[in-house]
PDB file of C-alpha atoms in Angstrom:
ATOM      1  CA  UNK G   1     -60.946  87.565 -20.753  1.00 74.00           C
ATOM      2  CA  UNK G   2     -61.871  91.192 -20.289  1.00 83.00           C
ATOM      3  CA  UNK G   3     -64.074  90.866 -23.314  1.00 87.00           C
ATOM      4  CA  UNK G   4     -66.186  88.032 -22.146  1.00 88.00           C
ATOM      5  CA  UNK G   5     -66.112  89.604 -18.641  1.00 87.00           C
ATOM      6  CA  UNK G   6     -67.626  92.737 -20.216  1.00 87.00           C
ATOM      7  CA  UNK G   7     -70.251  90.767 -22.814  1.00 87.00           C
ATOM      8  CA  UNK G   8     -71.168  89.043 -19.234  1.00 88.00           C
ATOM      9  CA  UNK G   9     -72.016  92.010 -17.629  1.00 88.00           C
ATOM     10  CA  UNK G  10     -73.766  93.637 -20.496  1.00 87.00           C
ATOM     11  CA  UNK G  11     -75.727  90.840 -20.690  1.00 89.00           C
ATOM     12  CA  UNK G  12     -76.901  90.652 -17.078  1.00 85.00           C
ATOM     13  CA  UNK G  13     -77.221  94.703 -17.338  1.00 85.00           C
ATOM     14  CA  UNK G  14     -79.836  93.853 -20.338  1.00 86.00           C
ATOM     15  CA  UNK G  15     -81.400  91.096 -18.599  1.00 83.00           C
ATOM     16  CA  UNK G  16     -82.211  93.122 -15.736  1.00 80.00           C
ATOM     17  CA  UNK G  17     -83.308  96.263 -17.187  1.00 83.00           C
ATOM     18  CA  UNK G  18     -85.692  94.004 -18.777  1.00 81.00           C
ATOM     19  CA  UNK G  19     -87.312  92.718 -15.723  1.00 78.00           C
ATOM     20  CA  UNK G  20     -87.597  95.718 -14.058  1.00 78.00           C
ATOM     21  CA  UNK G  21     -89.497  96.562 -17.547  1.00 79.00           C
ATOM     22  CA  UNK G  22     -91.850  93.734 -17.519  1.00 75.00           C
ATOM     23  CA  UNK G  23     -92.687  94.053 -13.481  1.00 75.00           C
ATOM     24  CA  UNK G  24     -93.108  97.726 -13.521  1.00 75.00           C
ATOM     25  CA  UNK G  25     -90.528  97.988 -10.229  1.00 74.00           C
ATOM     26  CA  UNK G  26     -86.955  96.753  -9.414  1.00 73.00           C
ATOM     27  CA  UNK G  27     -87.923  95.363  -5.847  1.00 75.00           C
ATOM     28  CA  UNK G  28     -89.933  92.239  -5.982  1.00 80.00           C
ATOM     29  CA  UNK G  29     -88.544  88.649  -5.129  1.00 84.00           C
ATOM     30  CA  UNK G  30     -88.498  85.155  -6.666  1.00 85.00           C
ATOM     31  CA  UNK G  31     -89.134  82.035  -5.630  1.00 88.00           C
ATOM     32  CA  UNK G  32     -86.247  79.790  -6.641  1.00 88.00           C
ATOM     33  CA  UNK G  33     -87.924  77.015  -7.091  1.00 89.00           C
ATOM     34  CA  UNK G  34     -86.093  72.903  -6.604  1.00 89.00           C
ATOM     35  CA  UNK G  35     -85.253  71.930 -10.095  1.00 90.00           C
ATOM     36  CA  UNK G  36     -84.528  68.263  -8.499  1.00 90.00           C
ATOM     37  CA  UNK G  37     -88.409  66.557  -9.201  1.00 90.00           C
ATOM     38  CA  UNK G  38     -88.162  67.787 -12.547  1.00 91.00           C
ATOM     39  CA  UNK G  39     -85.029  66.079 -13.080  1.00 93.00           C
ATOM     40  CA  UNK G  40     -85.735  63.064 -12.165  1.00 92.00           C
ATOM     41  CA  UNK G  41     -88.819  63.418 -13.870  1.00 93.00           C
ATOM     42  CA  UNK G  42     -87.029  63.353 -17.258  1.00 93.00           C
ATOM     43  CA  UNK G  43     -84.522  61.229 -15.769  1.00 95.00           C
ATOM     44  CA  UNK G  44     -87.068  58.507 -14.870  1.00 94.00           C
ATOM     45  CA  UNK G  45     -88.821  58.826 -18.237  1.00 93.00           C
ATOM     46  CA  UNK G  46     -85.952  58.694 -20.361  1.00 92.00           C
ATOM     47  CA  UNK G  47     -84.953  55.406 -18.459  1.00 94.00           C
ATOM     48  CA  UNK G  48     -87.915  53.794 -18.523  1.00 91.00           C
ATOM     49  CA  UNK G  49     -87.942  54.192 -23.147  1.00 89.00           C
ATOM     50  CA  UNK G  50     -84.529  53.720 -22.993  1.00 91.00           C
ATOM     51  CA  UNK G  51     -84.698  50.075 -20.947  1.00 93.00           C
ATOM     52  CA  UNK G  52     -88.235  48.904 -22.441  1.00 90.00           C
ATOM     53  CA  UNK G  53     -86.997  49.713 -26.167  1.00 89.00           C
ATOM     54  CA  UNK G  54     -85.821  46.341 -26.526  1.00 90.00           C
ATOM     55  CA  UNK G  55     -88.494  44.099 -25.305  1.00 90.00           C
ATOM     56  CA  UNK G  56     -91.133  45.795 -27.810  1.00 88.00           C
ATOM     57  CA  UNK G  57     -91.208  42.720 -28.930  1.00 87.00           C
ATOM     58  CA  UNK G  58     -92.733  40.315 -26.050  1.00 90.00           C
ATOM     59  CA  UNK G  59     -95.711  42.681 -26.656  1.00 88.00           C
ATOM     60  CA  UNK G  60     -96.051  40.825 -29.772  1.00 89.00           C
ATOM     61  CA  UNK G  61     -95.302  37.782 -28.051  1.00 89.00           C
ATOM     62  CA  UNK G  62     -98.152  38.528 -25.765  1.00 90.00           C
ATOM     63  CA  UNK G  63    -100.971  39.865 -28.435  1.00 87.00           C
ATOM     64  CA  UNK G  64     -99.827  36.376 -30.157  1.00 88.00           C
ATOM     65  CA  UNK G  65    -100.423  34.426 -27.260  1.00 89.00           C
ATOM     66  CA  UNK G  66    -103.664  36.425 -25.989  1.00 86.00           C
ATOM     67  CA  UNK G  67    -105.810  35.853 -29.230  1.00 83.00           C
ATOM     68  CA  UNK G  68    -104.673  32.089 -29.247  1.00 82.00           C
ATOM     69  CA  UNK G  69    -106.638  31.993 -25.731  1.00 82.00           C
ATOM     70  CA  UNK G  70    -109.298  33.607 -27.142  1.00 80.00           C
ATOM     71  CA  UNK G  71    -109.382  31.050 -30.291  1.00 80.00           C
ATOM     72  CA  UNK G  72    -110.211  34.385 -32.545  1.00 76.00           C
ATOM     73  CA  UNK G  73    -108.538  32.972 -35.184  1.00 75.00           C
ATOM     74  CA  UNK G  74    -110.416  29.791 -34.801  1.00 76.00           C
ATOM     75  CA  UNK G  75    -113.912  31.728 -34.571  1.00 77.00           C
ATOM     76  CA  UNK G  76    -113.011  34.167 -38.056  1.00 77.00           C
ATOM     77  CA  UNK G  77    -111.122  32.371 -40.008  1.00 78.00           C
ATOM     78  CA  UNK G  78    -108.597  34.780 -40.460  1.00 78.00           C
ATOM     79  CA  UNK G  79    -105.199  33.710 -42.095  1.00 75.00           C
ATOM     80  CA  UNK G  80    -102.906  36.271 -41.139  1.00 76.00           C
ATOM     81  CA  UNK G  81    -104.245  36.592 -37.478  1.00 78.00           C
ATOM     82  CA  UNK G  82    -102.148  33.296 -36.926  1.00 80.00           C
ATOM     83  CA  UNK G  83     -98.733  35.045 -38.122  1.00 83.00           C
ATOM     84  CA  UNK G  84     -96.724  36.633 -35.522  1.00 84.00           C
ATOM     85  CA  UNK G  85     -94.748  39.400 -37.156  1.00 85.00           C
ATOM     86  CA  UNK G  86     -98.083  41.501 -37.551  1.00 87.00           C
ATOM     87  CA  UNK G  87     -98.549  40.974 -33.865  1.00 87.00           C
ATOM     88  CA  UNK G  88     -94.763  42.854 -33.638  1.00 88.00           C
ATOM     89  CA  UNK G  89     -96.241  45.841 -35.841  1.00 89.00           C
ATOM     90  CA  UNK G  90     -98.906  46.305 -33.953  1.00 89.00           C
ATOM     91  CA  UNK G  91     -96.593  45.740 -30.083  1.00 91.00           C
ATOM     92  CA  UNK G  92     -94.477  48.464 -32.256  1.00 91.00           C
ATOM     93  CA  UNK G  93     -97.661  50.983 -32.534  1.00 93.00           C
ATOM     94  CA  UNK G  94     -98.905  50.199 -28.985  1.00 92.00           C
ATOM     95  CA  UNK G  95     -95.900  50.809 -27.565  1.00 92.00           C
ATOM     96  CA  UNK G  96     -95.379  54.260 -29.000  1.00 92.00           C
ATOM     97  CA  UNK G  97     -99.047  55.543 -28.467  1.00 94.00           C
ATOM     98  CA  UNK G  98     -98.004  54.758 -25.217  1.00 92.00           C
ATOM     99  CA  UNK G  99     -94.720  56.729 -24.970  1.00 91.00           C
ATOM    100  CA  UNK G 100     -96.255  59.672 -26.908  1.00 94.00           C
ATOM    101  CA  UNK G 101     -99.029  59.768 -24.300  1.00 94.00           C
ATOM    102  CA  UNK G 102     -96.441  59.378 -21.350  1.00 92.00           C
ATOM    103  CA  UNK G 103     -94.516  61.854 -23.041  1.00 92.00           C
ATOM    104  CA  UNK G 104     -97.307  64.447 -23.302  1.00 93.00           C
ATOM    105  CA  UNK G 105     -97.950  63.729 -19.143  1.00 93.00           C
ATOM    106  CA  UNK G 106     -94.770  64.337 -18.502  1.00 92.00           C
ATOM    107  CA  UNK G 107     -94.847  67.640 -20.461  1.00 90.00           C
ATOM    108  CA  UNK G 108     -97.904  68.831 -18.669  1.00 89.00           C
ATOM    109  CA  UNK G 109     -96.194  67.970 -14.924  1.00 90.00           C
ATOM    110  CA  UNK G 110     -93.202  69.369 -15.829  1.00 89.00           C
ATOM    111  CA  UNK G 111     -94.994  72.577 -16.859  1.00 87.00           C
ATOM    112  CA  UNK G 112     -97.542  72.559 -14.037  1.00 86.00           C
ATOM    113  CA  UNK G 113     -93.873  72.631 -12.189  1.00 87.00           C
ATOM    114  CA  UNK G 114     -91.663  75.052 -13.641  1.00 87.00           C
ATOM    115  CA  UNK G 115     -93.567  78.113 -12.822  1.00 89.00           C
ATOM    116  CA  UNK G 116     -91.742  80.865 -11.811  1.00 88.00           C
ATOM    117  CA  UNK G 117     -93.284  82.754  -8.784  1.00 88.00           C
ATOM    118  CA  UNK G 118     -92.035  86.335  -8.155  1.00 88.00           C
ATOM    119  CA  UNK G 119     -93.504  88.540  -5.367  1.00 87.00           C
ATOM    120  CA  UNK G 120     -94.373  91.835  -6.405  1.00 85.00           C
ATOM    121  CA  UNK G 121     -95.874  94.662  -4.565  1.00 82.00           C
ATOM    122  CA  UNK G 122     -98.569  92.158  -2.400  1.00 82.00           C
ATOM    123  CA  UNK G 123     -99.434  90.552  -5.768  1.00 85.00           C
ATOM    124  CA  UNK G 124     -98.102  86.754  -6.291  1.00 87.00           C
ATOM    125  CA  UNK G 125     -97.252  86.560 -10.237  1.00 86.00           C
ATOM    126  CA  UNK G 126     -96.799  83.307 -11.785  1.00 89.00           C
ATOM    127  CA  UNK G 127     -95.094  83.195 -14.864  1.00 87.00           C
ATOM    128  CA  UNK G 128     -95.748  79.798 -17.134  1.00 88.00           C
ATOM    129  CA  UNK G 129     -93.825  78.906 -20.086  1.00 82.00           C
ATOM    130  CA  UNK G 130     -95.882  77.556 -22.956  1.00 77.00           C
ATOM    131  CA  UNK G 131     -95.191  76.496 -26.672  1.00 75.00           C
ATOM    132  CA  UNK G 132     -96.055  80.236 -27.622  1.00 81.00           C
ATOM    133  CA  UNK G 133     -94.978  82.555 -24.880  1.00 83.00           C
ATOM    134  CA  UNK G 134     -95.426  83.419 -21.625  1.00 84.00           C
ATOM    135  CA  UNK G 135     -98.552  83.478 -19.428  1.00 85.00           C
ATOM    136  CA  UNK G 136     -99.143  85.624 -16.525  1.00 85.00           C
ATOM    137  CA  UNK G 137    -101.106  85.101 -13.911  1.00 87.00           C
ATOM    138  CA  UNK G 138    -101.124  87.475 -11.173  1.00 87.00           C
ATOM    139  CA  UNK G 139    -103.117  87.326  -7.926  1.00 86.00           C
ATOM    140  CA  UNK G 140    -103.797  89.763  -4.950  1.00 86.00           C
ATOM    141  CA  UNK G 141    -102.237  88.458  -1.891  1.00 83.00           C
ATOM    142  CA  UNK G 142    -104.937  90.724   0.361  1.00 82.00           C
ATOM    143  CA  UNK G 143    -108.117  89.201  -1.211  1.00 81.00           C
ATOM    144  CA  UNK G 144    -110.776  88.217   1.299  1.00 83.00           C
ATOM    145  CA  UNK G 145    -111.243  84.405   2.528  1.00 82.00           C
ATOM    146  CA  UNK G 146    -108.002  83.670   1.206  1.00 86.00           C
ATOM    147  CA  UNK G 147    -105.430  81.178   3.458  1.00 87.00           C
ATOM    148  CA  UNK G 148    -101.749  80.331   3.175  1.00 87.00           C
ATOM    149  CA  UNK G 149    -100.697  76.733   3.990  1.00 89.00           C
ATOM    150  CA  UNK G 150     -97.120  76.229   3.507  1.00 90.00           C
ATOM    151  CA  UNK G 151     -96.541  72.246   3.306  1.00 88.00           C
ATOM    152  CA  UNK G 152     -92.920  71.399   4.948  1.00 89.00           C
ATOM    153  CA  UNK G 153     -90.617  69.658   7.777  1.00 84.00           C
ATOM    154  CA  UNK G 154     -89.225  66.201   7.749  1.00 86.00           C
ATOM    155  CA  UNK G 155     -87.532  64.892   4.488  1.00 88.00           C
ATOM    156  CA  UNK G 156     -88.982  68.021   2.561  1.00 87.00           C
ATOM    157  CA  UNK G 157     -86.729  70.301   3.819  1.00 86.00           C
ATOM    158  CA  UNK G 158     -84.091  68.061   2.791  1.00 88.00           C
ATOM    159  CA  UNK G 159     -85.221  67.020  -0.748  1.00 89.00           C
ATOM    160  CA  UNK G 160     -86.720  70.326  -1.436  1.00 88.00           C
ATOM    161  CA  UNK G 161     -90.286  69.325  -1.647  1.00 89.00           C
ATOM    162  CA  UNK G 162     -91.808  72.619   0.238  1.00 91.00           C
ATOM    163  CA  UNK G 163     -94.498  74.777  -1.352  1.00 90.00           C
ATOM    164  CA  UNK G 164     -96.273  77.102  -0.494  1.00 90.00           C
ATOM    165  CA  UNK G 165    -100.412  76.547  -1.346  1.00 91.00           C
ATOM    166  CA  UNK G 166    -103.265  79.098  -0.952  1.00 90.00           C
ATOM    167  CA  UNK G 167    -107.005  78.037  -0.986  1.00 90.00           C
ATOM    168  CA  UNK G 168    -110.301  80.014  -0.862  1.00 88.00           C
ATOM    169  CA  UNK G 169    -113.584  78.309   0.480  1.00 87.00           C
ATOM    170  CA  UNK G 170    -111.655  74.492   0.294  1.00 85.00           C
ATOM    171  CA  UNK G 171    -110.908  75.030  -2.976  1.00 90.00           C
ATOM    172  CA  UNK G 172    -106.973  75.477  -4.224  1.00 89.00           C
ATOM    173  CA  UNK G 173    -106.500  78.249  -5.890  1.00 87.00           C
ATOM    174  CA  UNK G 174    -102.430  78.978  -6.037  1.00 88.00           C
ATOM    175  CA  UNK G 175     -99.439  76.343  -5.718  1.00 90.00           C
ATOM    176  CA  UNK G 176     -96.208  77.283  -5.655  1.00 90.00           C
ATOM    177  CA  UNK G 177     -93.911  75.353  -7.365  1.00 90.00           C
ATOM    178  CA  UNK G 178     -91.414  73.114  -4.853  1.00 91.00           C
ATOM    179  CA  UNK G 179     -88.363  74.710  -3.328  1.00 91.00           C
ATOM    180  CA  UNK G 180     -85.441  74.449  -0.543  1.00 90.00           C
ATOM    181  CA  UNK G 181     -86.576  76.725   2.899  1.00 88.00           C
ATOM    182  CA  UNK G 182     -82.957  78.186   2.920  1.00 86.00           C
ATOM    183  CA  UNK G 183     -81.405  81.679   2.223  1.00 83.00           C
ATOM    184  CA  UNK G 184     -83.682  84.121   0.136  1.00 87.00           C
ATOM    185  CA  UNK G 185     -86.696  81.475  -0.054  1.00 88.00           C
ATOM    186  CA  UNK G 186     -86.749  81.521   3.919  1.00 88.00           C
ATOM    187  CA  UNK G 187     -87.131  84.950   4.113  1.00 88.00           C
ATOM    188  CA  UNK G 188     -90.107  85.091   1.388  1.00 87.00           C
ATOM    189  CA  UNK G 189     -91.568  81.892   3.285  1.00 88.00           C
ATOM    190  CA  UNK G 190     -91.016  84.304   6.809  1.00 87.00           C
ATOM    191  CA  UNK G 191     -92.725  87.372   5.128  1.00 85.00           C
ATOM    192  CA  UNK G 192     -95.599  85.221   3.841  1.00 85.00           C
ATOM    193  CA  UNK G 193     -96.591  83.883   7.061  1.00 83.00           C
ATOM    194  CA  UNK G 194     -95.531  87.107   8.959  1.00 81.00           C
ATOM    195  CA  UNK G 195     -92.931  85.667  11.462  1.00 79.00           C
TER     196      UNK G 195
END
């Protein structure tokens, strides 16, 4: 036990030597960010391939039916428009363009989410995780024109869908990424709008 107890804290000791590294100071603070959307995100997505798997084939059905409305098969004189199993090949190829292209959405949101948001120094860094890397964005908090709306109450504060969003002329330029308003987020929220 005293082993893992000591790998444990060698590990954290690492971890945060490292980000002290990469932001240049040992005082800045994160955003801890809801992983709850993102959840049911997947959650929802998994669901809906997992439930619709079976039924690939009343596509087919469909197509079938569809093109015998149509009377294509009438109007070309095609034999093998009137069989129905290439009807299920091509339900089977719809329906996974469909899922890879629902997959890649979800990929996108789910990144566009993730972000992690660390305050350091009066600069806002947002950190993105992509297939290569890391990408940093950092912007000056003191810029000129720039406004803070922080999007909250109700059922957000309950389901964690706060944010914080900062614009210049009308146009968005930051988003947080949604969080809770309690403990260290509420005192980064506080800061932010100087109450």
């Amino acid at each position: 036990m005293k082993t893992i107890d000591r790998l444990l804290s060698k590990w954290k000791e690492y971890k945060s030597k490292k980000e002290t590294a990469y932001f240049g100071t040992s005082l800045y603070d994160e955003l801890h960010s809801n992983p709850l959307p993102s959840l049911v995100l997947i959650i929802g997505a998994t669901s809906f391939f997992y439930l619709s798997l079976p039924y690939i084939h009343l596509l087919g059905n469909f197509f079938f039916w569809f093109v015998g409305v149509l009377e294509i098969t009438k109007v070309l004189k095609i034999p093998f428009l009137d069989e129905l199993r290439y009807y299920h090949y091509l339900s089977v190829f719809v329906y996974f363009y469909i899922s890879i292209s629902l997959l890649i959405d979800v990929s996108q949101l789910l990144s566009k989410w993730n972000i992690r948001t660390v305050f350091v120094k009066n600069e806002l860094w947002q950190i993105k995780h992509s297939w290569l890397g890391k990408k940093l964005n950092q912007h000056s908090l003191e810029a000129e024109g720039l406004s803070l709306s922080y999007e909250h109450g109700g059922l957000s504060d309950y389901i964690g869908l706060n944010r914080l969003v900062w614009e210049k002329d009308g146009k968005i330029l930051i988003v947080s990424p949604y969080f809770f308003p309690n403990r260290k987020n509420k005192t980064i929220v506080n800061r932010m709008l100087k109450r």
